[in-house]
Amino acid sequence: MTSQPPSPPPQPEQPAEAVPTCYRHPDRETWVRCQRCDRPICPDCMRDAAVGFQCPECVAEGNKGIRQAKSTFGGGVVRTPFVTYTLLVANVLIFGAQYLIGDEITGELAMWPAGVAVYGEYYRLITAAFVHGGVFHILFNCWALFVVGPYLERAFGHVRYAALYLISAIGGSVLGLWLDPLGQPTVGASGAIFGLFGAVFVVGRKLNMDVRGMAVLIALNLAITFLVPGISWTGHVGGLITGSLLAGALAYAPKNNRALWQVLAIVAMLVLLAVLVLVRTQAILALL
């Protein structure tokens, strides 16, 4: 009679391994871990890394030591020229209002020396750049803005480019304040556009590019300005001078503390224009 060997004692059950959950979303199970801190992360928290995935905090921490890309002359990298598109839309909308409402809006926004000096309507120095005298007028200015605007916006960044455009417009109005008859109204973005033309020339020189084409374009437009009656030469020349000077200050600013020097250049140009406005205003009031 054979005997059966004794059966082994029962083994205790192993506890089931706990399923890890995302450290940011505790209700979500996941087996993926951050390659940097080893914390479990769910699909919504995964960020692609060189190897595997990282959590948002580790990605942010890693980016602190990465130098952010800059445009050619400072400012953030511009992928879409939003400022140029905004200016184009503003010009078109205001021209549409001129067409629908008539001369009333033109009279409210146009630049005329007496309006600024006598009535204290200083806003006209900038609003005049957003009203136009006809379809051809706005078409040319918008076409020029569409062509050169994105190039300069990518070179300077959104904020510097916006300052360049608006201050050029003011510069054209300021020269008109000094040299135009007191009752002569002027409208149009041409002062700002000429400022952009001058800026393209300056930037091209700085980057050792061939700027002969831009020089010819500026010369032709200046010739038209003086040969065709009814065009404000003060607005064009004032915008060209202002835009060229400011673009030069921005483009040639020392690389050390470039942003500070550029801010100082913008502020200095605004202060200079403000002084010119105040001096001319006092001179006009003294004559009345």
CSV table of C-alpha atoms in Angstrom, one decimal:
chain,number,residue,atom,x,y,z
A,1,MET,CA,0.0,0.0,0.0
A,2,THR,CA,1.5,3.3,-1.1
A,3,SER,CA,1.2,6.4,0.9
A,4,GLN,CA,0.5,9.9,-0.5
A,5,PRO,CA,3.1,12.6,0.1
A,6,PRO,CA,1.8,15.4,2.3
A,7,SER,CA,0.4,18.4,0.4
A,8,PRO,CA,2.3,21.7,0.8
A,9,PRO,CA,0.8,24.2,3.1
A,10,PRO,CA,-1.3,26.9,1.4
A,11,GLN,CA,0.6,30.1,0.3
A,12,PRO,CA,-0.7,33.4,1.4
A,13,GLU,CA,-2.3,35.5,-1.3
A,14,GLN,CA,-0.1,38.3,-2.7
A,15,PRO,CA,-1.7,41.8,-2.4
A,16,ALA,CA,-2.6,43.2,-5.8
A,17,GLU,CA,-0.2,45.9,-7.0
A,18,ALA,CA,-1.9,49.3,-6.7
A,19,VAL,CA,-2.4,51.0,-10.1
A,20,PRO,CA,-0.6,54.4,-10.2
A,21,THR,CA,-2.7,57.5,-10.9
A,22,CYS,CA,-1.6,60.8,-12.5
A,23,TYR,CA,-0.2,63.2,-9.9
A,24,ARG,CA,-2.2,66.0,-11.4
A,25,HIS,CA,-5.4,64.0,-12.0
A,26,PRO,CA,-5.7,61.4,-9.2
A,27,ASP,CA,-8.8,59.9,-10.8
A,28,ARG,CA,-6.9,58.8,-13.9
A,29,GLU,CA,-4.9,55.6,-13.9
A,30,THR,CA,-1.7,55.5,-15.9
A,31,TRP,CA,1.5,53.5,-16.2
A,32,VAL,CA,3.5,56.3,-17.9
A,33,ARG,CA,6.0,58.2,-15.8
A,34,CYS,CA,7.8,61.5,-16.3
A,35,GLN,CA,11.3,60.8,-17.5
A,36,ARG,CA,12.7,63.6,-15.3
A,37,CYS,CA,10.9,63.4,-12.0
A,38,ASP,CA,9.4,59.8,-12.3
A,39,ARG,CA,5.9,60.9,-11.3
A,40,PRO,CA,3.0,59.2,-13.1
A,41,ILE,CA,1.4,61.3,-15.8
A,42,CYS,CA,-1.8,60.8,-17.8
A,43,PRO,CA,-2.1,61.6,-21.6
A,44,ASP,CA,-3.3,65.2,-20.9
A,45,CYS,CA,-0.1,65.9,-18.9
A,46,MET,CA,2.4,64.2,-21.2
A,47,ARG,CA,4.8,66.5,-23.0
A,48,ASP,CA,7.1,65.2,-25.7
A,49,ALA,CA,10.8,65.0,-24.6
A,50,ALA,CA,14.0,63.9,-26.2
A,51,VAL,CA,13.3,60.5,-24.7
A,52,GLY,CA,9.8,59.6,-23.6
A,53,PHE,CA,7.6,62.1,-21.9
A,54,GLN,CA,7.9,64.8,-19.3
A,55,CYS,CA,5.3,66.4,-17.0
A,56,PRO,CA,4.4,70.1,-17.5
A,57,GLU,CA,6.4,71.3,-14.4
A,58,CYS,CA,9.6,69.6,-15.6
A,59,VAL,CA,9.1,71.1,-19.1
A,60,ALA,CA,8.6,74.5,-17.7
A,61,GLU,CA,11.7,74.1,-15.4
A,62,GLY,CA,13.8,73.0,-18.3
A,63,ASN,CA,12.7,75.9,-20.5
A,64,LYS,CA,14.0,78.4,-17.9
A,65,GLY,CA,17.5,77.9,-19.0
A,66,ILE,CA,16.7,78.1,-22.7
A,67,ARG,CA,17.3,81.5,-24.3
A,68,GLN,CA,14.2,82.7,-26.0
A,69,ALA,CA,14.4,83.4,-29.8
A,70,LYS,CA,14.4,87.1,-30.7
A,71,SER,CA,13.7,89.0,-33.9
A,72,THR,CA,16.6,90.5,-35.8
A,73,PHE,CA,16.6,93.8,-33.8
A,74,GLY,CA,15.0,92.5,-30.5
A,75,GLY,CA,11.5,91.7,-29.6
A,76,GLY,CA,9.8,88.3,-29.9
A,77,VAL,CA,9.8,86.3,-33.0
A,78,VAL,CA,6.9,87.2,-35.3
A,79,ARG,CA,5.2,84.4,-37.1
A,80,THR,CA,2.0,86.3,-38.0
A,81,PRO,CA,2.3,90.1,-38.6
A,82,PHE,CA,-0.8,90.9,-36.4
A,83,VAL,CA,0.1,94.6,-36.1
A,84,THR,CA,0.2,95.1,-39.9
A,85,TYR,CA,-3.1,93.3,-40.3
A,86,THR,CA,-4.7,95.3,-37.5
A,87,LEU,CA,-3.6,98.6,-39.1
A,88,LEU,CA,-5.0,97.5,-42.5
A,89,VAL,CA,-8.3,96.6,-41.0
A,90,ALA,CA,-8.5,99.9,-39.1
A,91,ASN,CA,-7.8,101.9,-42.2
A,92,VAL,CA,-10.4,100.0,-44.2
A,93,LEU,CA,-13.0,100.3,-41.5
A,94,ILE,CA,-12.5,104.0,-41.0
A,95,PHE,CA,-12.6,104.6,-44.8
A,96,GLY,CA,-15.8,102.6,-44.9
A,97,ALA,CA,-17.2,104.9,-42.2
A,98,GLN,CA,-16.1,107.9,-44.2
A,99,TYR,CA,-17.9,106.5,-47.2
A,100,LEU,CA,-21.1,105.9,-45.3
A,101,ILE,CA,-21.2,108.9,-43.0
A,102,GLY,CA,-19.5,111.5,-45.3
A,103,ASP,CA,-17.3,114.4,-44.6
A,104,GLU,CA,-18.3,114.6,-40.9
A,105,ILE,CA,-15.9,111.9,-39.7
A,106,THR,CA,-13.1,113.2,-42.0
A,107,GLY,CA,-13.5,116.7,-40.4
A,108,GLU,CA,-13.4,115.2,-36.9
A,109,LEU,CA,-10.2,113.2,-37.5
A,110,ALA,CA,-8.2,115.2,-40.1
A,111,MET,CA,-5.0,117.1,-39.3
A,112,TRP,CA,-5.1,120.9,-39.6
A,113,PRO,CA,-2.7,123.2,-37.7
A,114,ALA,CA,-5.3,125.5,-36.2
A,115,GLY,CA,-7.2,122.5,-34.9
A,116,VAL,CA,-4.2,121.4,-32.9
A,117,ALA,CA,-2.7,124.8,-31.9
A,118,VAL,CA,-5.9,126.9,-31.4
A,119,TYR,CA,-8.4,124.3,-30.3
A,120,GLY,CA,-6.1,121.9,-28.5
A,121,GLU,CA,-7.2,118.9,-30.5
A,122,TYR,CA,-3.8,117.1,-30.3
A,123,TYR,CA,-5.4,113.7,-31.2
A,124,ARG,CA,-5.5,114.9,-34.8
A,125,LEU,CA,-1.7,114.4,-35.0
A,126,ILE,CA,-2.4,110.6,-35.0
A,127,THR,CA,-6.0,110.2,-36.2
A,128,ALA,CA,-5.2,111.9,-39.5
A,129,ALA,CA,-3.2,108.8,-40.4
A,130,PHE,CA,-6.4,106.6,-40.4
A,131,VAL,CA,-8.6,108.7,-42.8
A,132,HIS,CA,-8.1,109.0,-46.5
A,133,GLY,CA,-9.1,111.3,-49.4
A,134,GLY,CA,-10.3,108.7,-51.8
A,135,VAL,CA,-10.2,105.1,-53.1
A,136,PHE,CA,-6.9,105.4,-54.9
A,137,HIS,CA,-5.4,107.1,-51.8
A,138,ILE,CA,-6.3,104.2,-49.4
A,139,LEU,CA,-5.5,101.6,-52.0
A,140,PHE,CA,-1.9,102.8,-52.4
A,141,ASN,CA,-1.3,103.2,-48.7
A,142,CYS,CA,-2.7,99.8,-47.9
A,143,TRP,CA,-0.8,98.1,-50.7
A,144,ALA,CA,2.5,99.7,-49.5
A,145,LEU,CA,1.7,98.7,-45.9
A,146,PHE,CA,0.9,95.1,-46.9
A,147,VAL,CA,4.2,94.9,-48.8
A,148,VAL,CA,6.7,96.4,-46.4
A,149,GLY,CA,4.9,96.1,-43.1
A,150,PRO,CA,5.3,92.3,-42.5
A,151,TYR,CA,9.1,92.6,-43.3
A,152,LEU,CA,9.6,95.3,-40.7
A,153,GLU,CA,7.3,93.7,-38.1
A,154,ARG,CA,9.4,90.5,-38.3
A,155,ALA,CA,12.6,92.5,-38.1
A,156,PHE,CA,11.6,94.6,-35.1
A,157,GLY,CA,8.9,92.6,-33.3
A,158,HIS,CA,5.3,93.7,-32.8
A,159,VAL,CA,5.8,96.5,-30.2
A,160,ARG,CA,8.8,98.2,-31.8
A,161,TYR,CA,7.2,98.0,-35.2
A,162,ALA,CA,3.9,99.6,-33.9
A,163,ALA,CA,5.9,102.4,-32.3
A,164,LEU,CA,7.8,102.9,-35.6
A,165,TYR,CA,4.6,103.2,-37.6
A,166,LEU,CA,2.6,105.5,-35.2
A,167,ILE,CA,5.6,107.8,-34.4
A,168,SER,CA,6.3,108.2,-38.1
A,169,ALA,CA,2.6,109.2,-38.6
A,170,ILE,CA,3.0,111.7,-35.8
A,171,GLY,CA,6.2,113.0,-37.3
A,172,GLY,CA,4.5,113.8,-40.6
A,173,SER,CA,1.7,115.7,-38.7
A,174,VAL,CA,4.3,117.7,-36.7
A,175,LEU,CA,6.0,118.9,-39.8
A,176,GLY,CA,2.6,119.9,-41.2
A,177,LEU,CA,1.9,121.8,-38.0
A,178,TRP,CA,5.0,123.8,-38.5
A,179,LEU,CA,4.9,124.5,-42.3
A,180,ASP,CA,1.3,124.1,-43.5
A,181,PRO,CA,-1.2,127.0,-43.6
A,182,LEU,CA,-3.2,127.1,-40.4
A,183,GLY,CA,-6.5,126.1,-42.1
A,184,GLN,CA,-5.2,123.4,-44.4
A,185,PRO,CA,-6.5,119.9,-43.6
A,186,THR,CA,-4.4,116.8,-44.4
A,187,VAL,CA,-5.4,113.1,-44.2
A,188,GLY,CA,-3.8,109.8,-44.9
A,189,ALA,CA,-1.3,107.2,-43.7
A,190,SER,CA,1.3,108.4,-46.2
A,191,GLY,CA,3.5,109.9,-43.5
A,192,ALA,CA,3.6,106.5,-41.7
A,193,ILE,CA,4.2,104.7,-45.0
A,194,PHE,CA,7.1,107.0,-45.9
A,195,GLY,CA,8.4,106.3,-42.4
A,196,LEU,CA,8.3,102.6,-43.2
A,197,PHE,CA,10.1,103.2,-46.5
A,198,GLY,CA,12.9,105.0,-44.7
A,199,ALA,CA,13.0,102.1,-42.1
A,200,VAL,CA,13.4,99.5,-44.9
A,201,PHE,CA,16.3,101.5,-46.3
A,202,VAL,CA,18.0,101.8,-42.9
A,203,VAL,CA,17.5,98.1,-42.1
A,204,GLY,CA,18.8,97.1,-45.5
A,205,ARG,CA,21.9,99.2,-44.9
A,206,LYS,CA,22.4,97.7,-41.5
A,207,LEU,CA,22.2,94.1,-42.9
A,208,ASN,CA,24.4,94.9,-45.9
A,209,MET,CA,21.6,94.4,-48.4
A,210,ASP,CA,21.2,96.0,-51.8
A,211,VAL,CA,19.0,99.0,-51.0
A,212,ARG,CA,19.1,100.7,-54.4
A,213,GLY,CA,15.6,99.6,-55.3
A,214,MET,CA,14.2,101.1,-52.1
A,215,ALA,CA,16.2,104.3,-52.7
A,216,VAL,CA,14.6,104.6,-56.2
A,217,LEU,CA,11.1,103.9,-54.8
A,218,ILE,CA,11.6,106.7,-52.2
A,219,ALA,CA,13.0,109.1,-54.8
A,220,LEU,CA,10.1,108.4,-57.2
A,221,ASN,CA,7.5,108.9,-54.5
A,222,LEU,CA,9.1,112.1,-53.3
A,223,ALA,CA,9.1,113.4,-56.9
A,224,ILE,CA,5.4,112.6,-57.2
A,225,THR,CA,4.9,114.4,-53.9
A,226,PHE,CA,6.3,117.7,-55.1
A,227,LEU,CA,5.1,117.5,-58.7
A,228,VAL,CA,1.5,116.5,-58.3
A,229,PRO,CA,-0.7,119.2,-56.7
A,230,GLY,CA,-2.8,118.4,-53.7
A,231,ILE,CA,-0.4,116.1,-52.0
A,232,SER,CA,0.9,117.0,-48.5
A,233,TRP,CA,4.7,117.1,-48.9
A,234,THR,CA,5.1,117.9,-45.2
A,235,GLY,CA,3.4,114.7,-44.2
A,236,HIS,CA,5.6,112.6,-46.5
A,237,VAL,CA,8.9,114.3,-45.7
A,238,GLY,CA,8.1,114.5,-41.9
A,239,GLY,CA,7.2,110.8,-41.8
A,240,LEU,CA,10.3,109.8,-43.9
A,241,ILE,CA,12.7,111.7,-41.6
A,242,THR,CA,11.0,110.5,-38.4
A,243,GLY,CA,10.8,106.8,-39.5
A,244,SER,CA,14.4,106.8,-40.7
A,245,LEU,CA,15.8,108.3,-37.6
A,246,LEU,CA,13.8,106.0,-35.3
A,247,ALA,CA,14.6,102.9,-37.3
A,248,GLY,CA,18.3,103.8,-37.2
A,249,ALA,CA,18.2,104.2,-33.4
A,250,LEU,CA,16.4,100.8,-33.1
A,251,ALA,CA,18.6,98.9,-35.6
A,252,TYR,CA,21.9,100.3,-34.4
A,253,ALA,CA,21.2,100.1,-30.7
A,254,PRO,CA,24.1,98.4,-28.8
A,255,LYS,CA,23.5,94.7,-28.3
A,256,ASN,CA,24.3,95.1,-24.6
A,257,ASN,CA,21.1,96.3,-23.0
A,258,ARG,CA,19.5,96.6,-26.5
A,259,ALA,CA,16.0,96.7,-25.2
A,260,LEU,CA,16.8,99.6,-22.8
A,261,TRP,CA,18.5,101.6,-25.5
A,262,GLN,CA,15.5,101.0,-27.8
A,263,VAL,CA,13.0,102.1,-25.2
A,264,LEU,CA,15.1,105.2,-24.6
A,265,ALA,CA,15.2,106.0,-28.3
A,266,ILE,CA,11.4,105.7,-28.6
A,267,VAL,CA,10.8,107.9,-25.6
A,268,ALA,CA,13.3,110.4,-26.8
A,269,MET,CA,11.6,110.7,-30.2
A,270,LEU,CA,8.2,111.1,-28.5
A,271,VAL,CA,9.6,113.8,-26.2
A,272,LEU,CA,11.2,115.6,-29.2
A,273,LEU,CA,8.0,115.6,-31.2
A,274,ALA,CA,6.0,116.8,-28.1
A,275,VAL,CA,8.5,119.7,-27.6
A,276,LEU,CA,8.1,120.6,-31.3
A,277,VAL,CA,4.3,120.6,-31.0
A,278,LEU,CA,4.4,122.8,-27.8
A,279,VAL,CA,6.8,125.3,-29.3
A,280,ARG,CA,4.9,125.6,-32.5
A,281,THR,CA,1.5,125.8,-30.6
A,282,GLN,CA,2.8,128.7,-28.5
A,283,ALA,CA,4.2,130.5,-31.5
A,284,ILE,CA,0.8,130.2,-33.3
A,285,LEU,CA,-1.1,131.4,-30.3
A,286,ALA,CA,1.2,134.4,-29.9
A,287,LEU,CA,0.4,135.5,-33.5
A,288,LEU,CA,-3.4,135.4,-33.0
